[in-house]
Amino acid sequence: MEAYIVQGYRTAVGKAPRGVFRFKRPDELAAETIEHLLKNLPEFDKTRIDDVIVGNAMPEA
């Protein structure tokens, strides 16, 4: 099996704990980010996605 990085995106940054994302769950933010990525790659075959790896740069937030 081979892995490819096709494109990368990140969510916007907000202030914790009273920032704009305080009512958003992490999975909702991830879904919006992935939807945005796929919208910008119309030629990409979505059925070829087997796995998605998500990272967290600031776990204390």
JSON list of C-alpha atoms in Angstrom, two decimals:
[
{"chain": "A", "resi": 1, "resn": "MET", "atom": "CA", "xyz": [0.00, 0.00, 0.00]},
{"chain": "A", "resi": 2, "resn": "GLU", "atom": "CA", "xyz": [1.25, 3.48, -0.84]},
{"chain": "A", "resi": 3, "resn": "ALA", "atom": "CA", "xyz": [0.33, 6.73, 0.88]},
{"chain": "A", "resi": 4, "resn": "TYR", "atom": "CA", "xyz": [-0.02, 10.11, -0.80]},
{"chain": "A", "resi": 5, "resn": "ILE", "atom": "CA", "xyz": [-0.45, 13.63, 0.51]},
{"chain": "A", "resi": 6, "resn": "VAL", "atom": "CA", "xyz": [-2.68, 15.26, -2.09]},
{"chain": "A", "resi": 7, "resn": "GLN", "atom": "CA", "xyz": [-3.25, 18.60, -0.41]},
{"chain": "A", "resi": 8, "resn": "GLY", "atom": "CA", "xyz": [-3.40, 19.98, 3.09]},
{"chain": "A", "resi": 9, "resn": "TYR", "atom": "CA", "xyz": [-5.70, 22.38, 4.89]},
{"chain": "A", "resi": 10, "resn": "ARG", "atom": "CA", "xyz": [-6.20, 23.50, 8.44]},
{"chain": "A", "resi": 11, "resn": "THR", "atom": "CA", "xyz": [-9.01, 25.03, 10.41]},
{"chain": "A", "resi": 12, "resn": "ALA", "atom": "CA", "xyz": [-8.99, 28.71, 11.24]},
{"chain": "A", "resi": 13, "resn": "VAL", "atom": "CA", "xyz": [-7.50, 29.78, 14.55]},
{"chain": "A", "resi": 14, "resn": "GLY", "atom": "CA", "xyz": [-9.66, 31.15, 17.34]},
{"chain": "A", "resi": 15, "resn": "LYS", "atom": "CA", "xyz": [-9.17, 32.15, 20.96]},
{"chain": "A", "resi": 16, "resn": "ALA", "atom": "CA", "xyz": [-9.96, 29.63, 23.66]},
{"chain": "A", "resi": 17, "resn": "PRO", "atom": "CA", "xyz": [-12.15, 29.27, 25.66]},
{"chain": "A", "resi": 18, "resn": "ARG", "atom": "CA", "xyz": [-14.56, 31.95, 24.40]},
{"chain": "A", "resi": 19, "resn": "GLY", "atom": "CA", "xyz": [-13.58, 31.97, 20.73]},
{"chain": "A", "resi": 20, "resn": "VAL", "atom": "CA", "xyz": [-15.69, 31.59, 17.63]},
{"chain": "A", "resi": 21, "resn": "PHE", "atom": "CA", "xyz": [-15.37, 27.79, 17.70]},
{"chain": "A", "resi": 22, "resn": "ARG", "atom": "CA", "xyz": [-16.43, 27.23, 21.30]},
{"chain": "A", "resi": 23, "resn": "PHE", "atom": "CA", "xyz": [-19.66, 25.53, 20.24]},
{"chain": "A", "resi": 24, "resn": "LYS", "atom": "CA", "xyz": [-18.07, 23.39, 17.49]},
{"chain": "A", "resi": 25, "resn": "ARG", "atom": "CA", "xyz": [-16.99, 19.83, 18.13]},
{"chain": "A", "resi": 26, "resn": "PRO", "atom": "CA", "xyz": [-13.59, 18.72, 16.76]},
{"chain": "A", "resi": 27, "resn": "ASP", "atom": "CA", "xyz": [-15.21, 16.25, 14.35]},
{"chain": "A", "resi": 28, "resn": "GLU", "atom": "CA", "xyz": [-17.37, 19.06, 12.90]},
{"chain": "A", "resi": 29, "resn": "LEU", "atom": "CA", "xyz": [-14.29, 21.20, 12.28]},
{"chain": "A", "resi": 30, "resn": "ALA", "atom": "CA", "xyz": [-12.51, 18.24, 10.68]},
{"chain": "A", "resi": 31, "resn": "ALA", "atom": "CA", "xyz": [-15.50, 17.48, 8.43]},
{"chain": "A", "resi": 32, "resn": "GLU", "atom": "CA", "xyz": [-15.70, 21.09, 7.22]},
{"chain": "A", "resi": 33, "resn": "THR", "atom": "CA", "xyz": [-11.99, 21.12, 6.49]},
{"chain": "A", "resi": 34, "resn": "ILE", "atom": "CA", "xyz": [-12.15, 17.87, 4.51]},
{"chain": "A", "resi": 35, "resn": "GLU", "atom": "CA", "xyz": [-15.23, 19.06, 2.58]},
{"chain": "A", "resi": 36, "resn": "HIS", "atom": "CA", "xyz": [-13.36, 22.26, 1.66]},
{"chain": "A", "resi": 37, "resn": "LEU", "atom": "CA", "xyz": [-10.34, 20.26, 0.53]},
{"chain": "A", "resi": 38, "resn": "LEU", "atom": "CA", "xyz": [-12.43, 17.96, -1.68]},
{"chain": "A", "resi": 39, "resn": "LYS", "atom": "CA", "xyz": [-14.39, 20.88, -3.15]},
{"chain": "A", "resi": 40, "resn": "ASN", "atom": "CA", "xyz": [-11.11, 22.36, -4.38]},
{"chain": "A", "resi": 41, "resn": "LEU", "atom": "CA", "xyz": [-10.06, 19.06, -6.01]},
{"chain": "A", "resi": 42, "resn": "PRO", "atom": "CA", "xyz": [-12.98, 18.23, -8.34]},
{"chain": "A", "resi": 43, "resn": "GLU", "atom": "CA", "xyz": [-10.85, 15.86, -10.43]},
{"chain": "A", "resi": 44, "resn": "PHE", "atom": "CA", "xyz": [-9.92, 13.79, -7.38]},
{"chain": "A", "resi": 45, "resn": "ASP", "atom": "CA", "xyz": [-11.71, 10.42, -7.08]},
{"chain": "A", "resi": 46, "resn": "LYS", "atom": "CA", "xyz": [-13.15, 10.48, -3.55]},
{"chain": "A", "resi": 47, "resn": "THR", "atom": "CA", "xyz": [-13.68, 6.72, -3.57]},
{"chain": "A", "resi": 48, "resn": "ARG", "atom": "CA", "xyz": [-9.90, 6.26, -3.41]},
{"chain": "A", "resi": 49, "resn": "ILE", "atom": "CA", "xyz": [-9.73, 7.67, 0.13]},
{"chain": "A", "resi": 50, "resn": "ASP", "atom": "CA", "xyz": [-9.04, 4.81, 2.52]},
{"chain": "A", "resi": 51, "resn": "ASP", "atom": "CA", "xyz": [-7.91, 6.73, 5.58]},
{"chain": "A", "resi": 52, "resn": "VAL", "atom": "CA", "xyz": [-7.54, 10.25, 6.91]},
{"chain": "A", "resi": 53, "resn": "ILE", "atom": "CA", "xyz": [-4.87, 11.24, 9.43]},
{"chain": "A", "resi": 54, "resn": "VAL", "atom": "CA", "xyz": [-5.63, 14.28, 11.58]},
{"chain": "A", "resi": 55, "resn": "GLY", "atom": "CA", "xyz": [-3.09, 16.04, 13.76]},
{"chain": "A", "resi": 56, "resn": "ASN", "atom": "CA", "xyz": [-3.37, 18.42, 16.68]},
{"chain": "A", "resi": 57, "resn": "ALA", "atom": "CA", "xyz": [-0.68, 21.05, 17.09]},
{"chain": "A", "resi": 58, "resn": "MET", "atom": "CA", "xyz": [-1.94, 22.55, 20.35]},
{"chain": "A", "resi": 59, "resn": "PRO", "atom": "CA", "xyz": [-3.60, 19.90, 22.54]},
{"chain": "A", "resi": 60, "resn": "GLU", "atom": "CA", "xyz": [-3.67, 22.16, 25.59]},
{"chain": "A", "resi": 61, "resn": "ALA", "atom": "CA", "xyz": [-6.14, 24.54, 23.91]}
]
